[in-house]
mmCIF file of C-alpha atoms and ligand atoms in Angstrom:
data_model
loop_
_atom_site.group_PDB
_atom_site.id
_atom_site.type_symbol
_atom_site.label_atom_id
_atom_site.label_comp_id
_atom_site.label_asym_id
_atom_site.label_seq_id
_atom_site.Cartn_x
_atom_site.Cartn_y
_atom_site.Cartn_z
ATOM 1 C CA MET V 495 15.695 -11.224 30.466
ATOM 2 C CA ILE V 496 13.268 -11.077 27.555
ATOM 3 C CA SER V 497 14.117 -13.509 24.781
ATOM 4 C CA LYS V 498 14.305 -12.167 21.207
ATOM 5 C CA SER V 499 12.679 -15.320 19.905
ATOM 6 C CA ALA V 500 9.632 -14.945 22.130
ATOM 7 C CA PRO V 501 6.341 -14.164 20.369
ATOM 8 C CA ILE V 502 4.503 -10.838 20.107
ATOM 9 C CA GLY V 503 1.131 -10.855 21.872
ATOM 10 C CA VAL V 504 -1.733 -9.208 19.953
ATOM 11 C CA PHE V 505 -5.326 -8.864 21.161
ATOM 12 C CA ASP V 506 -8.728 -7.509 20.225
ATOM 13 C CA SER V 507 -12.356 -8.038 21.139
ATOM 14 C CA GLY V 508 -12.773 -10.306 18.122
ATOM 15 C CA VAL V 509 -11.594 -10.580 14.514
ATOM 16 C CA GLY V 510 -10.784 -6.885 13.999
ATOM 17 C CA GLY V 511 -7.296 -7.097 15.472
ATOM 18 C CA LEU V 512 -6.421 -9.597 12.724
ATOM 19 C CA THR V 513 -6.067 -6.558 10.423
ATOM 20 C CA VAL V 514 -3.219 -5.443 12.684
ATOM 21 C CA ALA V 515 -1.789 -8.915 13.101
ATOM 22 C CA ARG V 516 -1.722 -9.243 9.285
ATOM 23 C CA GLU V 517 0.327 -6.076 9.011
ATOM 24 C CA ILE V 518 2.739 -7.198 11.746
ATOM 25 C CA MET V 519 3.226 -10.507 9.923
ATOM 26 C CA ARG V 520 3.937 -8.601 6.663
ATOM 27 C CA GLN V 521 6.358 -6.046 8.109
ATOM 28 C CA LEU V 522 8.043 -8.376 10.649
ATOM 29 C CA PRO V 523 8.229 -11.771 8.932
ATOM 30 C CA ASN V 524 10.693 -13.196 11.451
ATOM 31 C CA GLU V 525 8.373 -12.645 14.406
ATOM 32 C CA LYS V 526 6.109 -15.179 16.057
ATOM 33 C CA VAL V 527 2.602 -13.995 16.997
ATOM 34 C CA VAL V 528 0.147 -15.115 19.679
ATOM 35 C CA TYR V 529 -3.300 -13.652 18.931
ATOM 36 C CA PHE V 530 -6.240 -13.535 21.276
ATOM 37 C CA GLY V 531 -9.763 -12.566 20.128
ATOM 38 C CA ASP V 532 -12.318 -12.105 22.901
ATOM 39 C CA THR V 533 -15.151 -13.555 20.790
ATOM 40 C CA ALA V 534 -17.294 -14.414 23.813
ATOM 41 C CA ARG V 535 -17.421 -10.823 24.980
ATOM 42 C CA VAL V 536 -17.329 -8.804 21.739
ATOM 43 C CA PRO V 537 -18.284 -5.933 21.309
ATOM 44 C CA TYR V 538 -16.164 -3.834 23.627
ATOM 45 C CA GLY V 539 -17.260 -0.543 22.037
ATOM 46 C CA ASN V 540 -20.457 -0.105 24.084
ATOM 47 C CA LYS V 541 -18.988 -1.298 27.421
ATOM 48 C CA SER V 542 -17.684 0.835 30.274
ATOM 49 C CA LYS V 543 -14.044 1.752 30.787
ATOM 50 C CA GLU V 544 -13.988 -0.421 33.927
ATOM 51 C CA THR V 545 -15.258 -3.481 32.083
ATOM 52 C CA VAL V 546 -12.960 -3.064 29.078
ATOM 53 C CA THR V 547 -9.980 -2.515 31.412
ATOM 54 C CA ARG V 548 -10.842 -5.637 33.426
ATOM 55 C CA TYR V 549 -11.136 -7.696 30.230
ATOM 56 C CA SER V 550 -7.875 -6.259 28.915
ATOM 57 C CA ARG V 551 -6.066 -7.115 32.127
ATOM 58 C CA GLN V 552 -7.232 -10.736 31.935
ATOM 59 C CA ILE V 553 -6.037 -10.996 28.342
ATOM 60 C CA VAL V 554 -2.692 -9.432 29.176
ATOM 61 C CA ARG V 555 -2.238 -12.030 31.966
ATOM 62 C CA PHE V 556 -3.085 -14.778 29.472
ATOM 63 C CA LEU V 557 -0.598 -13.412 26.904
ATOM 64 C CA LEU V 558 2.080 -13.141 29.585
ATOM 65 C CA SER V 559 1.467 -16.792 30.426
ATOM 66 C CA GLN V 560 2.380 -17.521 26.790
ATOM 67 C CA GLY V 561 5.758 -15.869 27.257
ATOM 68 C CA VAL V 562 5.251 -12.871 24.927
ATOM 69 C CA LYS V 563 8.030 -10.239 24.674
ATOM 70 C CA THR V 564 5.736 -7.360 23.865
ATOM 71 C CA ILE V 565 2.008 -6.681 23.607
ATOM 72 C CA VAL V 566 0.062 -4.878 20.878
ATOM 73 C CA ILE V 567 -3.418 -3.780 21.920
ATOM 74 C CA ALA V 568 -4.976 -4.179 18.468
ATOM 75 C CA CYS V 569 -8.263 -2.641 19.586
ATOM 76 C CA ASN V 570 -8.933 1.100 19.610
ATOM 77 C CA THR V 571 -11.463 0.827 22.453
ATOM 78 C CA ALA V 572 -9.055 -1.060 24.679
ATOM 79 C CA SER V 573 -6.215 1.244 23.662
ATOM 80 C CA ALA V 574 -8.352 4.276 24.601
ATOM 81 C CA TYR V 575 -9.458 2.873 27.912
ATOM 82 C CA ALA V 576 -6.730 0.595 29.209
ATOM 83 C CA LEU V 577 -3.361 1.268 27.558
ATOM 84 C CA ASP V 578 -2.105 3.811 30.105
ATOM 85 C CA GLU V 579 -2.849 1.520 33.073
ATOM 86 C CA ILE V 580 -1.561 -1.652 31.473
ATOM 87 C CA GLU V 581 1.670 0.029 30.442
ATOM 88 C CA LYS V 582 2.296 0.820 34.109
ATOM 89 C CA GLU V 583 1.439 -2.688 35.280
ATOM 90 C CA VAL V 584 3.613 -4.901 33.069
ATOM 91 C CA ASP V 585 7.333 -4.880 32.591
ATOM 92 C CA ILE V 586 7.379 -5.617 28.884
ATOM 93 C CA PRO V 587 6.652 -2.954 26.220
ATOM 94 C CA VAL V 588 2.973 -2.382 25.345
ATOM 95 C CA ILE V 589 1.673 -0.355 22.389
ATOM 96 C CA GLY V 590 -1.817 0.569 21.214
ATOM 97 C CA VAL V 591 -3.242 1.577 17.810
ATOM 98 C CA VAL V 592 -4.548 5.091 18.523
ATOM 99 C CA LYS V 593 -1.335 7.142 18.652
ATOM 100 C CA PRO V 594 0.058 5.685 15.411
ATOM 101 C CA GLY V 595 -3.269 6.341 13.634
ATOM 102 C CA ALA V 596 -3.411 9.955 14.862
ATOM 103 C CA ALA V 597 0.092 10.656 13.598
ATOM 104 C CA VAL V 598 -0.654 9.363 10.071
ATOM 105 C CA ALA V 599 -3.860 11.385 9.832
ATOM 106 C CA VAL V 600 -2.055 14.637 10.651
ATOM 107 C CA GLN V 601 0.423 13.911 7.850
ATOM 108 C CA ALA V 602 -2.350 12.995 5.428
ATOM 109 C CA THR V 603 -4.717 15.961 5.796
ATOM 110 C CA SER V 604 -4.405 19.059 3.582
ATOM 111 C CA ASN V 605 -7.415 21.026 4.820
ATOM 112 C CA GLY V 606 -6.979 20.196 8.520
ATOM 113 C CA LYS V 607 -10.398 18.528 8.772
ATOM 114 C CA ILE V 608 -10.041 14.995 10.041
ATOM 115 C CA GLY V 609 -12.925 12.566 10.604
ATOM 116 C CA VAL V 610 -12.730 9.628 13.016
ATOM 117 C CA ILE V 611 -15.126 6.722 12.897
ATOM 118 C CA ALA V 612 -14.939 4.353 15.830
ATOM 119 C CA THR V 613 -16.908 2.705 18.601
ATOM 120 C CA GLU V 614 -18.953 4.707 21.063
ATOM 121 C CA GLY V 615 -16.231 4.121 23.690
ATOM 122 C CA THR V 616 -13.383 5.386 21.534
ATOM 123 C CA ILE V 617 -15.340 8.455 20.331
ATOM 124 C CA GLY V 618 -16.554 9.219 23.870
ATOM 125 C CA SER V 619 -12.979 9.096 25.200
ATOM 126 C CA LYS V 620 -11.972 11.813 22.689
ATOM 127 C CA ILE V 621 -8.566 10.127 22.544
ATOM 128 C CA TYR V 622 -8.031 10.743 18.823
ATOM 129 C CA SER V 623 -8.647 14.531 19.196
ATOM 130 C CA ARG V 624 -6.233 14.563 22.128
ATOM 131 C CA TYR V 625 -3.378 12.938 20.221
ATOM 132 C CA ILE V 626 -4.078 14.817 16.964
ATOM 133 C CA ASN V 627 -4.233 18.203 18.686
ATOM 134 C CA GLU V 628 -1.008 17.440 20.543
ATOM 135 C CA ILE V 629 0.675 17.242 17.132
ATOM 136 C CA ASP V 630 -1.379 19.946 15.385
ATOM 137 C CA PRO V 631 -3.428 22.181 17.702
ATOM 138 C CA LEU V 632 -5.210 23.742 14.705
ATOM 139 C CA ALA V 633 -6.518 20.488 13.206
ATOM 140 C CA SER V 634 -10.270 20.038 13.605
ATOM 141 C CA VAL V 635 -11.368 16.537 14.497
ATOM 142 C CA VAL V 636 -14.910 15.288 14.042
ATOM 143 C CA GLY V 637 -15.794 11.948 15.603
ATOM 144 C CA LYS V 638 -18.689 9.719 14.643
ATOM 145 C CA ALA V 639 -19.580 6.555 16.543
ATOM 146 C CA CYS V 640 -20.634 3.697 14.237
ATOM 147 C CA PRO V 641 -21.895 1.019 16.659
ATOM 148 C CA LEU V 642 -23.468 -1.217 14.000
ATOM 149 C CA PHE V 643 -20.245 -1.751 12.033
ATOM 150 C CA VAL V 644 -18.668 -4.248 14.466
ATOM 151 C CA PRO V 645 -21.639 -6.666 14.474
ATOM 152 C CA LEU V 646 -21.866 -6.387 10.677
ATOM 153 C CA VAL V 647 -18.177 -7.271 10.364
ATOM 154 C CA GLU V 648 -18.392 -10.087 12.925
ATOM 155 C CA GLU V 649 -21.345 -11.481 10.901
ATOM 156 C CA GLY V 650 -19.224 -11.427 7.747
ATOM 157 C CA LEU V 651 -21.389 -8.806 5.923
ATOM 158 C CA TRP V 652 -18.317 -7.116 4.479
ATOM 159 C CA GLN V 653 -19.883 -6.552 1.031
ATOM 160 C CA ASP V 654 -23.576 -6.245 1.584
ATOM 161 C CA PRO V 655 -26.393 -3.780 0.771
ATOM 162 C CA VAL V 656 -27.243 -3.561 4.466
ATOM 163 C CA THR V 657 -23.680 -2.447 5.311
ATOM 164 C CA ASP V 658 -23.848 0.058 2.441
ATOM 165 C CA GLU V 659 -27.067 1.580 3.705
ATOM 166 C CA ILE V 660 -25.845 1.873 7.303
ATOM 167 C CA ALA V 661 -22.513 3.284 6.192
ATOM 168 C CA LYS V 662 -24.269 6.010 4.158
ATOM 169 C CA ARG V 663 -26.283 7.052 7.200
ATOM 170 C CA TYR V 664 -23.223 7.225 9.423
ATOM 171 C CA LEU V 665 -20.916 8.961 6.901
ATOM 172 C CA THR V 666 -23.205 11.626 5.424
ATOM 173 C CA GLU V 667 -22.472 14.192 8.113
ATOM 174 C CA LEU V 668 -18.729 13.722 7.717
ATOM 175 C CA ILE V 669 -19.052 14.220 3.950
ATOM 176 C CA ASP V 670 -21.107 17.385 4.549
ATOM 177 C CA ILE V 671 -18.458 18.809 6.905
ATOM 178 C CA GLY V 672 -15.873 18.440 4.140
ATOM 179 C CA ILE V 673 -13.262 16.241 5.882
ATOM 180 C CA ASP V 674 -10.394 15.181 3.600
ATOM 181 C CA THR V 675 -9.053 12.416 5.882
ATOM 182 C CA LEU V 676 -10.967 9.653 7.634
ATOM 183 C CA ILE V 677 -9.395 7.494 10.361
ATOM 184 C CA LEU V 678 -10.732 3.967 10.527
ATOM 185 C CA GLY V 679 -10.608 4.145 14.333
ATOM 186 C CA CYS V 680 -11.724 0.600 14.977
ATOM 187 C CA THR V 681 -9.669 -2.380 13.856
ATOM 188 C CA HIS V 682 -12.781 -4.052 12.463
ATOM 189 C CA TYR V 683 -13.377 -1.254 9.906
ATOM 190 C CA PRO V 684 -10.583 -2.028 7.421
ATOM 191 C CA LEU V 685 -12.590 -5.145 6.588
ATOM 192 C CA ILE V 686 -15.294 -2.882 5.095
ATOM 193 C CA ARG V 687 -12.804 -0.435 3.655
ATOM 194 C CA SER V 688 -14.031 -0.747 0.064
ATOM 195 C CA THR V 689 -17.586 0.213 1.110
ATOM 196 C CA LEU V 690 -16.312 3.133 3.196
ATOM 197 C CA GLY V 691 -14.023 4.342 0.387
ATOM 198 C CA ARG V 692 -16.791 4.215 -2.209
ATOM 199 C CA ILE V 693 -19.164 6.242 -0.013
ATOM 200 C CA MET V 694 -16.567 8.843 1.028
ATOM 201 C CA GLY V 695 -15.323 9.333 -2.534
ATOM 202 C CA GLU V 696 -11.870 9.725 -4.020
ATOM 203 C CA GLY V 697 -11.056 13.061 -2.376
ATOM 204 C CA VAL V 698 -10.959 11.527 1.112
ATOM 205 C CA THR V 699 -7.904 9.606 2.339
ATOM 206 C CA LEU V 700 -8.779 6.621 4.519
ATOM 207 C CA VAL V 701 -6.246 6.022 7.321
ATOM 208 C CA ASN V 702 -5.845 2.489 8.601
ATOM 209 C CA PRO V 703 -3.735 2.706 11.799
ATOM 210 C CA ALA V 704 -2.579 -0.924 11.374
ATOM 211 C CA TYR V 705 0.288 -0.055 9.001
ATOM 212 C CA GLU V 706 1.731 2.616 11.296
ATOM 213 C CA THR V 707 1.253 0.444 14.378
ATOM 214 C CA ALA V 708 3.333 -2.334 12.828
ATOM 215 C CA ARG V 709 5.995 0.233 11.826
ATOM 216 C CA GLU V 710 6.136 1.608 15.382
ATOM 217 C CA LEU V 711 6.336 -1.924 16.716
ATOM 218 C CA LYS V 712 9.335 -2.547 14.441
ATOM 219 C CA GLU V 713 11.048 0.602 15.697
ATOM 220 C CA LEU V 714 10.336 -0.355 19.287
ATOM 221 C CA LEU V 715 11.785 -3.858 18.859
ATOM 222 C CA GLU V 716 14.885 -2.407 17.212
ATOM 223 C CA ARG V 717 15.301 0.166 19.958
ATOM 224 C CA GLU V 718 14.926 -2.450 22.712
ATOM 225 C CA ASP V 719 17.134 -4.898 20.849
ATOM 226 C CA LEU V 720 14.249 -7.385 20.746
ATOM 227 C CA LEU V 721 13.983 -8.133 17.000
ATOM 228 C CA ASN V 722 14.036 -11.856 16.314
ATOM 229 C CA SER V 723 17.195 -12.455 14.359
ATOM 230 C CA GLU V 724 16.307 -16.012 13.319
ATOM 231 C CA GLU V 725 13.562 -16.733 10.865
ATOM 232 C CA ALA V 726 10.661 -18.483 12.638
ATOM 233 C CA LYS V 727 9.282 -21.141 10.279
ATOM 234 C CA LEU V 728 5.610 -21.427 9.477
ATOM 235 C CA GLY V 729 4.098 -24.406 11.247
ATOM 236 C CA ASP V 730 6.701 -24.134 13.994
ATOM 237 C CA ASN V 731 4.002 -22.634 16.215
ATOM 238 C CA LYS V 732 4.836 -19.388 14.446
ATOM 239 C CA TYR V 733 1.284 -18.003 14.541
ATOM 240 C CA ARG V 734 -0.997 -19.166 17.309
ATOM 241 C CA PHE V 735 -4.614 -18.112 17.754
ATOM 242 C CA PHE V 736 -6.791 -18.224 20.848
ATOM 243 C CA VAL V 737 -10.390 -17.118 21.379
ATOM 244 C CA SER V 738 -12.897 -17.137 24.220
ATOM 245 C CA ASP V 739 -15.659 -18.710 22.095
ATOM 246 C CA ALA V 740 -16.666 -20.036 18.669
ATOM 247 C CA ALA V 741 -13.181 -21.088 17.527
ATOM 248 C CA GLU V 742 -14.336 -22.639 14.243
ATOM 249 C CA LYS V 743 -16.119 -19.483 13.092
ATOM 250 C CA PHE V 744 -13.060 -17.437 14.058
ATOM 251 C CA LYS V 745 -10.810 -19.781 12.145
ATOM 252 C CA GLY V 746 -12.864 -19.293 8.989
ATOM 253 C CA PHE V 747 -12.616 -15.508 9.309
ATOM 254 C CA ALA V 748 -8.955 -15.615 10.158
ATOM 255 C CA ASN V 749 -8.212 -17.646 7.062
ATOM 256 C CA SER V 750 -9.908 -15.086 4.882
ATOM 257 C CA ILE V 751 -7.946 -12.184 6.418
ATOM 258 C CA ILE V 752 -4.526 -13.766 6.944
ATOM 259 C CA LYS V 753 -3.191 -15.716 4.012
ATOM 260 C CA TYR V 754 -0.889 -18.072 5.882
ATOM 261 C CA GLY V 755 -3.321 -20.897 6.503
ATOM 262 C CA ILE V 756 -4.386 -20.814 10.127
ATOM 263 C CA LEU V 757 -4.141 -24.336 11.342
ATOM 264 C CA SER V 758 -6.051 -23.981 14.540
ATOM 265 C CA ALA V 759 -7.738 -21.603 16.916
ATOM 266 C CA LYS V 760 -8.079 -22.764 20.506
ATOM 267 C CA THR V 761 -10.802 -21.750 22.926
ATOM 268 C CA ILE V 762 -9.638 -20.765 26.405
ATOM 269 C CA LYS V 763 -11.448 -19.722 29.584
ATOM 270 C CA ILE V 764 -10.307 -16.101 29.713
ATOM 271 C CA GLU V 765 -12.192 -15.328 32.978
ATOM 272 C CA GLU V 766 -9.763 -17.689 34.731
ATOM 273 C CA TYR V 767 -6.836 -15.339 34.094
HETATM 274 N N1 LIG K 518 -12.021 -3.656 17.155
HETATM 275 C C1 LIG K 518 -12.189 -2.917 18.320
HETATM 276 C C2 LIG K 518 -11.768 -1.496 18.194
HETATM 277 O O1 LIG K 518 -10.799 -1.235 17.497
HETATM 278 C C3 LIG K 518 -13.406 -3.152 19.189
HETATM 279 C C4 LIG K 518 -14.705 -3.205 18.548
HETATM 280 C C5 LIG K 518 -15.722 -3.652 19.551
HETATM 281 O O2 LIG K 518 -15.540 -4.719 20.119
HETATM 282 O O3 LIG K 518 -16.693 -2.914 19.764
HETATM 283 O O4 LIG K 518 -12.288 -0.606 18.828
#
């Protein structure tokens, strides 16, 4: 039987999934979290489906070894490529970030023109159009791969003229098409949200799937009777962070994204899982 006090496992290719972990911590303050960032193998966005699925399986095995009660794939690329298979392979609930993001975008748009910015993998999979058109067959979805955003974010260039310039190049065609809603379809992108918002202008709603993902997670835990009824105390191993490389650099980032004071990030050999 799954214990209610077990942690939630969250993973991403690097620091991006921390934007989802932060939202989970905010909406589900009683829950413990085990986070894994695959910092040795980031980015996932330009890798094949087979590779991303193999990496995701290793991470899922690691998270299961930590006794998690549910897994959140806090990476759009891994959600697009590996969620369906992983869901079938494990016997605890698994959720991704794409479906929740698609649902919010459909609610947010007035003119039915939705833009998606994401990695090459996520855009190539057409997963956002699939989910959006399942809800609203008339919505038009325009995807734009932005492969330079992840390295810019991982380098910490969140507010930088270089990021501005690259964002303008990527976003111009979406502005010209007249989208009124833009999905930040990569969990790294909320970290450059202010740049993206400034370039898109006030008339465009930016959708960050993290909020909706945490809300769906809450519903899922309620439905499965898995909500932690006791408050887990900070310091009591409440939030634990693991990476595959460069733990100190990760810790610095994590502390600027999550305001709970991350005490440590531990490096593990993920290929051994
Ligand atoms: N943050 C991830 C995503 O949401 C992956 C980015 C990458 O590693 O390329 O797609």
